Short mmCIF file of C-alpha atoms in Angstrom, two decimals:
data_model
loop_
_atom_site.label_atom_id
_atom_site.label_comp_id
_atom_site.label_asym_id
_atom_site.label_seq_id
_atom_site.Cartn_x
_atom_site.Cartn_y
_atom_site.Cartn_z
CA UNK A 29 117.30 86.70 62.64
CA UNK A 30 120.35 84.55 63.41
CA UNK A 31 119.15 81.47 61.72
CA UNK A 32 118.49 82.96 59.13
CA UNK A 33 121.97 84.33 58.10
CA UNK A 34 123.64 81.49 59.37
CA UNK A 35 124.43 80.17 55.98
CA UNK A 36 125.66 83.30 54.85
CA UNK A 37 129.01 83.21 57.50
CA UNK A 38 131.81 82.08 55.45
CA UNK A 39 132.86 78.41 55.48
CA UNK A 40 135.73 77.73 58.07
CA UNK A 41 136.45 74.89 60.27
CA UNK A 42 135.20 76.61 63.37
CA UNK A 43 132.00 77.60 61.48
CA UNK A 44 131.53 73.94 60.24
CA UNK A 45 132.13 72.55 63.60
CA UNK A 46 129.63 74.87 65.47
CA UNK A 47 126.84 73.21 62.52
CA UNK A 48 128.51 69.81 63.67
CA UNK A 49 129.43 69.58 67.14
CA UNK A 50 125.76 69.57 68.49
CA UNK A 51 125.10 66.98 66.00
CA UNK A 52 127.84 64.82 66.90
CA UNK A 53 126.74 64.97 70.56
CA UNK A 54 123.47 64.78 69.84
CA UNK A 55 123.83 61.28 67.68
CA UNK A 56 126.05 59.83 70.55
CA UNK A 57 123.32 60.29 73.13
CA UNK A 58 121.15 58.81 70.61
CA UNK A 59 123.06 55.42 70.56
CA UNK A 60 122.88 55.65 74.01
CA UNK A 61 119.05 54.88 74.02
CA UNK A 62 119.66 51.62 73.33
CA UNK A 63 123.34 51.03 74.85
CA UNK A 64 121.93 51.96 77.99
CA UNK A 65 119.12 49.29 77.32
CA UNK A 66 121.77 46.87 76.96
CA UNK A 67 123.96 47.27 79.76
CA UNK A 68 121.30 47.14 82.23
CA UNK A 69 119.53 44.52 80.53
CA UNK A 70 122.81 42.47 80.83
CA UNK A 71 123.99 43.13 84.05
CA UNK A 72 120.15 43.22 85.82
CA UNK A 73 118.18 40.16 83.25
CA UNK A 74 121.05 38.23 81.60
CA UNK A 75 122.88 37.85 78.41
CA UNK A 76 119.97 35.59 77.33
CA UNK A 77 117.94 39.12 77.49
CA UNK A 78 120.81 40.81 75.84
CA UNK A 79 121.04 38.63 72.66
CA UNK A 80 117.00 39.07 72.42
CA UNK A 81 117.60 42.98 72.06
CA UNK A 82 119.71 42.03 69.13
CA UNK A 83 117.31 39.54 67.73
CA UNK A 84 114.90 42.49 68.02
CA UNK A 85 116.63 44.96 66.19
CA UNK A 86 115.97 44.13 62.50
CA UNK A 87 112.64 44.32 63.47
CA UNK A 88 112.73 47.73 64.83
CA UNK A 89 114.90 48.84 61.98
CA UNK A 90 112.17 47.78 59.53
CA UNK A 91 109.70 49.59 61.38
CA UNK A 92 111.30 53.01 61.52
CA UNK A 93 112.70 52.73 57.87
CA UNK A 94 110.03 54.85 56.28
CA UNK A 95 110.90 57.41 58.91
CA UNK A 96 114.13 57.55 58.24
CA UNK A 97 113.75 57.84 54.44
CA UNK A 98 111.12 61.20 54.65
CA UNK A 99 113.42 62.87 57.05
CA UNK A 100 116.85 62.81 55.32
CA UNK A 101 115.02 62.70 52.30
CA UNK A 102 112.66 65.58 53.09
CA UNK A 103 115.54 67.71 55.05
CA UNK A 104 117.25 67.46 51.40
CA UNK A 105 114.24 68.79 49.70
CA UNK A 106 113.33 72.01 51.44
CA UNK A 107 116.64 73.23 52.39
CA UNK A 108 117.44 73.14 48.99
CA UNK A 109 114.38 75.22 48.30
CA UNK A 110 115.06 77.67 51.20
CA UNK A 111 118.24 78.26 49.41
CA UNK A 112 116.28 79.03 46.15
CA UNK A 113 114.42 81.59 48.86
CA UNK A 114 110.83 79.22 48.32
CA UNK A 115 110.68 80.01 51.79
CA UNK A 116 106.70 79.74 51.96
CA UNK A 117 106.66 76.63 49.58
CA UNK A 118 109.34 74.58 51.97
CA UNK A 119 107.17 75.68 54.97
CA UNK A 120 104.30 74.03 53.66
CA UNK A 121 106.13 70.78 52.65
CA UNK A 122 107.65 70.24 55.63
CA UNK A 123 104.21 70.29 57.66
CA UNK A 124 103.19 67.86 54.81
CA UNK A 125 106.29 65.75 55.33
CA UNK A 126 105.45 65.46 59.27
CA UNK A 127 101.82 64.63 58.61
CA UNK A 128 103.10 61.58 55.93
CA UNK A 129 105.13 60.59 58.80
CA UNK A 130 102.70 59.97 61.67
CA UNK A 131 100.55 58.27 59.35
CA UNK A 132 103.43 55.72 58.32
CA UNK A 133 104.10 55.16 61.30
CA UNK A 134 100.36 54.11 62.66
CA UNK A 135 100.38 51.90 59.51
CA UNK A 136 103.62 50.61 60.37
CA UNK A 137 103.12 50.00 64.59
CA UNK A 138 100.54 47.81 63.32
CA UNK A 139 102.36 45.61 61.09
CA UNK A 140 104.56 45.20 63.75
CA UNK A 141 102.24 43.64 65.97
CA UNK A 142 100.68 41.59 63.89
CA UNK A 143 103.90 39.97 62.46
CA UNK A 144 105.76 40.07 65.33
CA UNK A 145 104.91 36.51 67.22
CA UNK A 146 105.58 34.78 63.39
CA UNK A 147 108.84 36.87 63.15
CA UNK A 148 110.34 34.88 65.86
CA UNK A 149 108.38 31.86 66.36
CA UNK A 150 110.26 30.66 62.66
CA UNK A 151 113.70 31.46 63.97
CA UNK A 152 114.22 28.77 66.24
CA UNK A 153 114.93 30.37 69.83
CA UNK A 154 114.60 29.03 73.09
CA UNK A 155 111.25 29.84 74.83
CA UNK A 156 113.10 32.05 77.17
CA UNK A 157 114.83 34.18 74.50
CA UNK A 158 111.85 33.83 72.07
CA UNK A 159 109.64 35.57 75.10
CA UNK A 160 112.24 38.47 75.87
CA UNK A 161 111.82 39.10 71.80
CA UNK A 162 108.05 39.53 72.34
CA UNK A 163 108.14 41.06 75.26
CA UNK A 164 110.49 43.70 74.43
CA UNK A 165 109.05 45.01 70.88
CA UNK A 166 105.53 44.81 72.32
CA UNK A 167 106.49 47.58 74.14
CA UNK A 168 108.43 49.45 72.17
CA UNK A 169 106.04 49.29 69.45
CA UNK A 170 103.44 51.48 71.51
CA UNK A 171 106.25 54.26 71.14
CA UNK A 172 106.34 53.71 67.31
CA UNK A 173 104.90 57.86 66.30
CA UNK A 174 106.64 59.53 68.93
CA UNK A 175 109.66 57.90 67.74
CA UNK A 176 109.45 58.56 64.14
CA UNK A 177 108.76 62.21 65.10
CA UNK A 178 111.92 62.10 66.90
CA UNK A 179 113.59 60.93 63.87
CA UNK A 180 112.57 64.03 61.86
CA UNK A 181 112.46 66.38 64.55
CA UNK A 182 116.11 66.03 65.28
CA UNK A 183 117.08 66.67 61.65
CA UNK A 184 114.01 69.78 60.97
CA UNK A 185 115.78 71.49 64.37
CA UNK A 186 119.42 70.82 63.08
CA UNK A 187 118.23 72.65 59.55
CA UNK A 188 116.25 75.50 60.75
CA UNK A 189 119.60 76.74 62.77
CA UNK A 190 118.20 74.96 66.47
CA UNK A 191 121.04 72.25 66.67
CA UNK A 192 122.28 73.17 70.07
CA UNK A 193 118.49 72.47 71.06
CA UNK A 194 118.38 69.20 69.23
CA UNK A 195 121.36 68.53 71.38
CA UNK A 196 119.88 69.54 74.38
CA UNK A 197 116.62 67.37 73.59
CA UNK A 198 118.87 64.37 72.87
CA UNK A 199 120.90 64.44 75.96
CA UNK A 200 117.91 65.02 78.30
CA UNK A 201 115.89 62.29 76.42
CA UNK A 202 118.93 59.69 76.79
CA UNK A 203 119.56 60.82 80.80
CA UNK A 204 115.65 59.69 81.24
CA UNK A 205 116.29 56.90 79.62
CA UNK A 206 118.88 56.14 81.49
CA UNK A 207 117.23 57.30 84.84
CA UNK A 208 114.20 54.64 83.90
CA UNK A 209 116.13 52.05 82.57
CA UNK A 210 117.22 51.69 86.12
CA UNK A 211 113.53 52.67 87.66
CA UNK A 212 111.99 50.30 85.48
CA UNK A 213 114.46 47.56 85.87
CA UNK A 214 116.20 47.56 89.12
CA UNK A 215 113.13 48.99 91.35
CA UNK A 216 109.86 48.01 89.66
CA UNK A 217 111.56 44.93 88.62
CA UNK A 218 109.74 45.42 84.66
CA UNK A 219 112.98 43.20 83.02
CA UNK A 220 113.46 44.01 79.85
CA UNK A 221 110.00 45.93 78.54
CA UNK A 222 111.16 48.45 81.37
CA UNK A 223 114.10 48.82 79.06
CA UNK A 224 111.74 49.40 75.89
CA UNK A 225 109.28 51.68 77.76
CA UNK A 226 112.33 53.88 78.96
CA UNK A 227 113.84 54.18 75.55
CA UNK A 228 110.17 55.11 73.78
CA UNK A 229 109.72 57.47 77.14
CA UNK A 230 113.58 58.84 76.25
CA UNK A 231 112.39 59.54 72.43
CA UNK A 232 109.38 61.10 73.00
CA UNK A 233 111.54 64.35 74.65
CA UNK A 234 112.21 65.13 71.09
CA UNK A 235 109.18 64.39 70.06
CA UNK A 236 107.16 66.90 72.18
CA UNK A 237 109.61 69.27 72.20
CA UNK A 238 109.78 69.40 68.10
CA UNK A 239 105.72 69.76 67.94
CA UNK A 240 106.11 73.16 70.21
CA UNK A 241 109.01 74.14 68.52
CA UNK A 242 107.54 73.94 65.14
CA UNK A 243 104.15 75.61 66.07
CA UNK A 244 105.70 78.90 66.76
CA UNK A 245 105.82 81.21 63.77
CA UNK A 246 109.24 82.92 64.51
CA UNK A 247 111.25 80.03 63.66
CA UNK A 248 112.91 79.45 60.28
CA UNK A 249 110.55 76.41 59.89
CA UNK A 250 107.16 76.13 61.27
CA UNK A 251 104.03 74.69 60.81
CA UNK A 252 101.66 75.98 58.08
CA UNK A 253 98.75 74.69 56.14
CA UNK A 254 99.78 71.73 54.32
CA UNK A 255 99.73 71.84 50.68
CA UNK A 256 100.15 67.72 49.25
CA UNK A 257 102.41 68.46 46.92
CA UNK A 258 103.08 64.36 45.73
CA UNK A 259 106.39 65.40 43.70
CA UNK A 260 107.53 66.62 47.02
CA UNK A 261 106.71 63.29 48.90
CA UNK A 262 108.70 61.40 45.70
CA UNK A 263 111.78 63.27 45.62
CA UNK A 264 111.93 63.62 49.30
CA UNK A 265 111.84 59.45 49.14
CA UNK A 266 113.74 59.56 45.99
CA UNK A 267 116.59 61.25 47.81
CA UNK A 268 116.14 59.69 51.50
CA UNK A 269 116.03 56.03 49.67
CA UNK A 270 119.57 55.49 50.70
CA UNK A 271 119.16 55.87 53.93
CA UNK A 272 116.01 53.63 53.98
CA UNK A 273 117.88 51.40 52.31
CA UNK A 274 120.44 51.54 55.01
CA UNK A 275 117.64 50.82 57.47
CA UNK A 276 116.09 47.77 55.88
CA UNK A 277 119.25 45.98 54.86
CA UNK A 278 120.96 47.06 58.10
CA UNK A 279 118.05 44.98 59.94
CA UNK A 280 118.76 41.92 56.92
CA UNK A 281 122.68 41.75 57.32
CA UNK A 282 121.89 41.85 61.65
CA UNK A 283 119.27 38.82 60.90
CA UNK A 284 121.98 37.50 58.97
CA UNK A 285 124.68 38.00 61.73
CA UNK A 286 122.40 35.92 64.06
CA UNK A 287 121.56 33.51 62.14
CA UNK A 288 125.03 32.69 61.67
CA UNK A 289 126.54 33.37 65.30
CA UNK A 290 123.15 31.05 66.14
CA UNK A 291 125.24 28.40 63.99
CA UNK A 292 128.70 28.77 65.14
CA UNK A 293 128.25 29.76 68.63
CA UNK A 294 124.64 29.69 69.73
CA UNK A 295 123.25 32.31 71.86
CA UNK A 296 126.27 33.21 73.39
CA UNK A 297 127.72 34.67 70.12
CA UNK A 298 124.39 36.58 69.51
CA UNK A 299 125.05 38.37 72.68
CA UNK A 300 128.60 39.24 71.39
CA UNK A 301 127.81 40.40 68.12
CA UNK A 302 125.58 42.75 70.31
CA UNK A 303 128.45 43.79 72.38
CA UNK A 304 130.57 44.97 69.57
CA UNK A 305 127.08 46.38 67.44
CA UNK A 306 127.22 48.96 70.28
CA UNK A 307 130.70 49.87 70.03
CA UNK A 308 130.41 49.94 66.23
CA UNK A 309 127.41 52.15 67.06
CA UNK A 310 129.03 54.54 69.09
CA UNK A 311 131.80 54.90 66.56
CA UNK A 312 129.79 55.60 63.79
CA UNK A 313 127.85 58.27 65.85
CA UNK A 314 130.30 60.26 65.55
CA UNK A 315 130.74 60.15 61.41
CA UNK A 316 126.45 60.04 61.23
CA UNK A 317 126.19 62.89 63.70
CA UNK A 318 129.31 64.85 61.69
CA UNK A 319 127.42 64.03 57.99
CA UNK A 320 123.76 65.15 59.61
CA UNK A 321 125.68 68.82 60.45
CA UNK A 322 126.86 69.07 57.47
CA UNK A 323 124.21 68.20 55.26
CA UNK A 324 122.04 71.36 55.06
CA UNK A 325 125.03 73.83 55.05
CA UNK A 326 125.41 71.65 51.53
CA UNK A 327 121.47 71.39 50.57
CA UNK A 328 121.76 75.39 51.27
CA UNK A 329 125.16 76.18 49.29
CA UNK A 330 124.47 73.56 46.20
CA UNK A 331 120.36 74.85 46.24
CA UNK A 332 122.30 78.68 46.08
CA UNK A 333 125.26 77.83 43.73
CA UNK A 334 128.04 78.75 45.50
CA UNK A 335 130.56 76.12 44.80
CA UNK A 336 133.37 77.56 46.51
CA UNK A 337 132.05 77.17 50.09
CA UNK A 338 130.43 73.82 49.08
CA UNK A 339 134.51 72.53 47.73
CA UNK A 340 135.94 74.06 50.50
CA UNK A 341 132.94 72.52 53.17
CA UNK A 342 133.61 68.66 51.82
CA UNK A 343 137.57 69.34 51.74
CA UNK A 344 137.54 69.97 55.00
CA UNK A 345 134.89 67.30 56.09
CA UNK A 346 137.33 64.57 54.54
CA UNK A 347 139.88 65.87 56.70
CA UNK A 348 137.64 65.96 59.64
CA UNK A 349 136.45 62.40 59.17
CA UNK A 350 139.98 61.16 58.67
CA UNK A 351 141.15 62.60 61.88
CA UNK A 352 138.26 60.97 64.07
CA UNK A 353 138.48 57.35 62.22
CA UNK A 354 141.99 57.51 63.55
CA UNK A 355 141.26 58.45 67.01
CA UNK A 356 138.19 55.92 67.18
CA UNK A 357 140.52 53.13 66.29
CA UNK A 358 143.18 53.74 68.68
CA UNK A 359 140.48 54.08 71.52
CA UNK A 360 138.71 50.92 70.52
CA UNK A 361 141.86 49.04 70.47
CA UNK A 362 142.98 49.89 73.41
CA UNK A 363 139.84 49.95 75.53
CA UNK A 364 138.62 46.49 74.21
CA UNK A 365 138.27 44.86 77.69
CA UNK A 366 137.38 47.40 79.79
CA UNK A 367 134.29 48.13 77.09
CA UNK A 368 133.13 44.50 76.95
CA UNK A 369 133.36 44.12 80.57
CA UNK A 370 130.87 46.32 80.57
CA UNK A 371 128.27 44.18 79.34
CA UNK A 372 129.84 40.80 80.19
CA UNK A 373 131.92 39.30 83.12
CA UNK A 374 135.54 38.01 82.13
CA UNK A 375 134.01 34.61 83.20
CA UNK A 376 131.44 34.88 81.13
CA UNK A 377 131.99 32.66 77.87
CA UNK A 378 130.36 35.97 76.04
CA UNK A 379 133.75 37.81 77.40
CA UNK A 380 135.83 35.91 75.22
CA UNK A 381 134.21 35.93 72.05
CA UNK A 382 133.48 39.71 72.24
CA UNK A 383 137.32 40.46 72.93
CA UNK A 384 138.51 38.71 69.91
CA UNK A 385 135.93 40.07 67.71
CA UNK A 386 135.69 43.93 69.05
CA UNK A 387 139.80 44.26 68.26
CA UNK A 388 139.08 42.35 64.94
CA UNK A 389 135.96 44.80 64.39
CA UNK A 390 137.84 48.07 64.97
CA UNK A 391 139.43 47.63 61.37
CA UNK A 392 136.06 49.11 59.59
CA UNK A 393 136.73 52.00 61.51
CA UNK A 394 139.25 53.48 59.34
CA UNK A 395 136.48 53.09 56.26
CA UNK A 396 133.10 53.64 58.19
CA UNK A 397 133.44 57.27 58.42
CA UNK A 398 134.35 57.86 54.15
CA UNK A 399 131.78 55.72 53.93
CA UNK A 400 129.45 57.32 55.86
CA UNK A 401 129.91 60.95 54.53
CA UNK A 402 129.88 59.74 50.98
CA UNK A 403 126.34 59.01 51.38
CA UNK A 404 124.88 61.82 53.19
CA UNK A 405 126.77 64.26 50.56
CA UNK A 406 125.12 62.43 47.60
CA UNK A 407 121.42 62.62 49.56
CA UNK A 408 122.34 66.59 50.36
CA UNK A 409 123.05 67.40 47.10
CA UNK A 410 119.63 65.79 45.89
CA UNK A 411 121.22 63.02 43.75
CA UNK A 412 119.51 59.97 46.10
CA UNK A 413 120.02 57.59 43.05
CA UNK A 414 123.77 57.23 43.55
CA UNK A 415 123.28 58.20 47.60
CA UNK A 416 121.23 54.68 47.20
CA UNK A 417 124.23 53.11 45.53
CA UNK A 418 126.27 53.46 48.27
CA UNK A 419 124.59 52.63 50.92
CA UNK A 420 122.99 49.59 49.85
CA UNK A 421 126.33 48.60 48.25
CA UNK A 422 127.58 49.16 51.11
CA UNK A 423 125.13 47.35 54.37
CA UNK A 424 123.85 44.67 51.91
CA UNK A 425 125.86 43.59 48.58
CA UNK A 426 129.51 43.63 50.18
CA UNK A 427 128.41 42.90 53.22
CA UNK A 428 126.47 39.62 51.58
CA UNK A 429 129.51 38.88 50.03
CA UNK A 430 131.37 38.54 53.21
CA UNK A 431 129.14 37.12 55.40
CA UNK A 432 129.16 34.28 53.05
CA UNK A 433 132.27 33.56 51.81
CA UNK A 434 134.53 34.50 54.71
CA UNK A 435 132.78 32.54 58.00
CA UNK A 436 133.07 29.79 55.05
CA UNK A 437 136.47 29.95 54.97
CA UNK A 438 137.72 31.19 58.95
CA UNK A 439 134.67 30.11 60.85
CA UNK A 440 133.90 32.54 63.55
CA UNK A 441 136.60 35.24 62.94
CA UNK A 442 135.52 35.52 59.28
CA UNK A 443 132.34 36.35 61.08
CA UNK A 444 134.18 39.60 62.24
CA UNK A 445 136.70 39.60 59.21
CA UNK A 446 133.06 40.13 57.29
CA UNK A 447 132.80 44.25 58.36
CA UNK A 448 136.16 45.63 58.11
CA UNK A 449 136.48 43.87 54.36
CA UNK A 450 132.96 45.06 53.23
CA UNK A 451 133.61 48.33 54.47
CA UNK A 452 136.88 48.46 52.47
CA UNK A 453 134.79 47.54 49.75
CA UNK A 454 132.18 50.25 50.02
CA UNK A 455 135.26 53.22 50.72
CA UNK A 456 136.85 51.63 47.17
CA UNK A 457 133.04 52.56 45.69
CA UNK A 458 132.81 55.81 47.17
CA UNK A 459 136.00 57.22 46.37
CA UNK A 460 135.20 56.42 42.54
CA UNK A 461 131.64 57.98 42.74
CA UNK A 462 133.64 61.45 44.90
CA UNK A 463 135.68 61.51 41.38
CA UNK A 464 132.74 60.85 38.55
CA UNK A 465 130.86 63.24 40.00
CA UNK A 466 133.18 65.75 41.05
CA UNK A 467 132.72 67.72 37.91
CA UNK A 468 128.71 67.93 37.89
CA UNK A 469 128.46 69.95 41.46
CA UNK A 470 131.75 71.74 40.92
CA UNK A 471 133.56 70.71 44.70
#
C-alpha cells in the first residue's frame, strides 16, 4: 500500500515537504483553537476576560503534559520499530500507548478540578478576573480525554502516512471552533466558557475521527490487543520527557510572565503578554508543525540505518527552518499593529504595551525555529535524555535567567528583552549538542 512505501521514496525537498506541509497547516489551525478563543473573548467579554485565558494557561499546560510526553514519546518508539519491520509488536504498543493515555487523562481532569479554585484564589486577582479563571477551565476541563486523544491522534495519523487527514481533521476542528466561539459567545451569550466549550467541541474532531481511523485493520497502524509492555511505556516517556518538560515549564515561565506583568503593569500587561503569546504561537507553528513532519521520516531512516537520507533529511530541514524564521520576522515586524489591533483597540492602554513588546518579541524568531528542530531530532532519534536538555534549557533555565535579571535591570522591556535573549541562549546549546553528536547517528 502507499503508506507503506512511503519511506522508501528517496529524500528530496519536495518529498520532505509533502511529509511537512500538512503538518505545518495542521499545527497552525491548532493555535487557532485558542487564538480564536481570544479574539472573540476580547472583542465580545473584555480584556479583563482575555488576561484570564492567559492566567489559565499554565494550568491547562500542566494538565495535558502527560499527553504530550506519550505521544512524541510513543510516536518515537514504534516508528522506530516499524523500521526494524516489528510491525505486529508496534501495533500492539501503540493501542497500549492510547489506553495509558485516556487513563492519565481521567486522573489528571480530576486534579484539575480539585486544585483549580486554590490555583487562583493564592494569586491575588480581582474577583472579576479570578471568576473568568474558574469559569473558563471548568469547562474546558470536561474536554480533558478527548483532548489528549487529539494530542496523539494527530501525531499516530501523521506516522502511519494519513497527514493530509490529520490536516483535514485540524482545519475542520478549528472552523467549528471558530463557528461556536461565535454561537456560544455572540448568540447564546455563554462569555467566556462558550469559548472553552467550543475549543474542547473543536478537539474532539480529531478525537473521534482518530478512534475510527485506528479501528480499521487496513491502515499502517491500528488497533490490536494490547500487550503492557512497561519498557515500552518508559522509553516512550524517556524519549517524550522533553517535550513534557516543555509543557510543564512552559506553564511555570507563563505563571512567571504574569506574575511579573501583574507587578509592572497590572492586568493590562497580562492581557498583552497574551497578545504577543499568540503571535509567538503562530510563529512557532510553523517550526513545531515542520519538526512533527519530519520526525518519523527520521524514527524510520535512523530505526533502518540509512544515514544518507537521514544527513541529507536534517541538511535540508536547517535550510528549511532558516528560510521561514526569516520570513516570520519580516511579517511580524511589519504587521505589528494591524495584529494587535486585532485583539485590542489603539485606545486601549493594552494597544500600547503590546506594540512595543510584539516588535521587541519578534527577535526570538530568528532562534525559535533551530531551537525547535533541535529538539524534536534528538526525541526522533530516541536519545530523549539530551532532547530533555534542550528543551528544558531552553523554556525554563535561560528563560529563568532572564526573566530575572533583565525586568531587573529595563523594567518592562526587559520583560520582552527576556525571550529573544533566552532563545539565543538555547540556539548557542543546540548548535553544540548538533556537533557532539553528529558522529554517533552519522548525519
Amino acid at each position: 500500500m502507499e503508506e507503506k512505501n512511503v519511506y522508501a521514496k528517496p529524500v528530496t525537498l519536495r518529498n520532505i515537504l509533502k511529509f511537512a506541509i500538512p503538518t505545518i497547516a495542521m499545527t497552525v489551525f491548532m493555535s487557532f483553537y485558542t487564538m480564536a478563543d481570544g479574539l472573540f473573548v476580547s472583542n465580545l467579554v473584555g480584556t479583563d476576560a482575555l488576561s484570564a485565558i492567559n492566567l489559565v494557561a499554565p494550568v491547562i499546560q500542566l494538565v495535558t503534559a502527560i499527553s504530550t510526553m506519550l505521544a512524541t514519546g510513543g510516536s518515537a518508539v514504534i516508528m522506530k520499530k516499524m523500521g526494524e519491520k516489528k510491525t505486529e509488536e508496534a501495533r500492539e504498543d501503540f493501542t497500549f500507548l492510547i489506553i495509558v493515555n485516556i487513563a492519565a487523562g481521567i486522573v489528571m481532569c480530576g486534579a484539575g478540578y480539585m486544585l483549580m479554585d486554590k490555583v487562583f484564589t493564592g494569586m491575588g486577582l480581582s474577583a472579576k478576573v479570578a471568576g473568568y479563571c474558574t469559569e473558563y477551565l471548568g469547562r474546558y476541563l470536561v474536554f480533558t480525554v478527548p483532548i489528549l486523544l487529539m494530542n496523539n491522534f494527530t501525531l499516530y495519523m501523521i506516522a502511519s502516512g494519513k497527514a493530509n487527514l490529520s490536516l483535514i481533521c485540524s482545519v475542520a476542528g478549528g472552523v467549528l471552533n471558530i463557528v461556536l466561539d461565535y454561537v456560544f459567545i455572540g448568540i447564546f451569550n455563554m462569555g467566556i466558557g462558550g469559548a472553552a466549550v467550543a475549543t474542547g467541541i473543536g478537539y474532539s474532531v480529531t478525537a473521534v475521527t482518530g478512534i475510527f481511523v485506528f479501528s480499521r485493520k487496513k491502515n499502517l497502524l491500528h488497533f490490536k490487543k494490547p500487550v503492557p509492555r512497561f519498557k515500552v511505556l518508559v522509553n516512550a516517556a524517556a524519549n517524550g520527557s522533553s517535550e513534557m518538560a516543555t509543557a510543564l515549564v512552559t506553564g511555570i515561565i507563563t505563571i512567571m510572565f504574569n506574575w511579573t506583568m501583574l507587578r509592572y503593569a497590572g492586568e493590562n500587561g497580562v492581557a498583552a503578554v497574551t497578545i504577543i503569546m499568540y503571535v509567538l504561537m503562530f510563529a512557532s507553528s510553523l517550526y513545531t508543525g515542520y519538526s512533527y513532519g519530519v520526525a518519523p521520516m527520521l524514527s524510520f531512516y535512523y530505526g533502518g540505518q540509512e544515514h544518507a537520507k537521514l544527513k541529507k533529511l536534517i541538511s535540508t530541514s536547517l535550510k528549511v527552518i532558516a528560510f521561514i524564521s526569516i520570513l516570520t520576522v519580516i511579517v511580524s515586524f511589519l504587521l505589528t499593529k494591524p495584529l494587535v489591533s486585532v485583539f485590542a483597540r489603539p485606545d486601549n492602554p493594552v494597544y500600547s504595551l503590546a506594540v512595543t513588546g510584539n516588535r521587541i518579541c519578534t527577535i526570538a524568531l530568528f532562534f525559535i525555529g533551530f531551537n525547535i528542530f533541535a529538539s524534536g531530532m534528538f526525541t526522533a532519534l530516541s536519545n530523549g535524555v539530551i532532547s530533555a536538555i534542550l528543551a528544558f534549557s531552553r523554556s525554563f533555565v535561560f528563560m529563568l535567567i532572564t526573566m530575572v535579571v533583565l525586568p531587573a535591570i529595563f523594567g518592562i522591556n526587559g520583560i520582552w528583552f527576556a525571550t529573544p535573549v533566552a532563545e539565543f541562549m538555547a540556539l548557542a546549546l543546540s548548535a553544540g549538542m548538533f556537533i557532539i553528536y553528529r558522529k554517533k547517528y552519522n548525519y
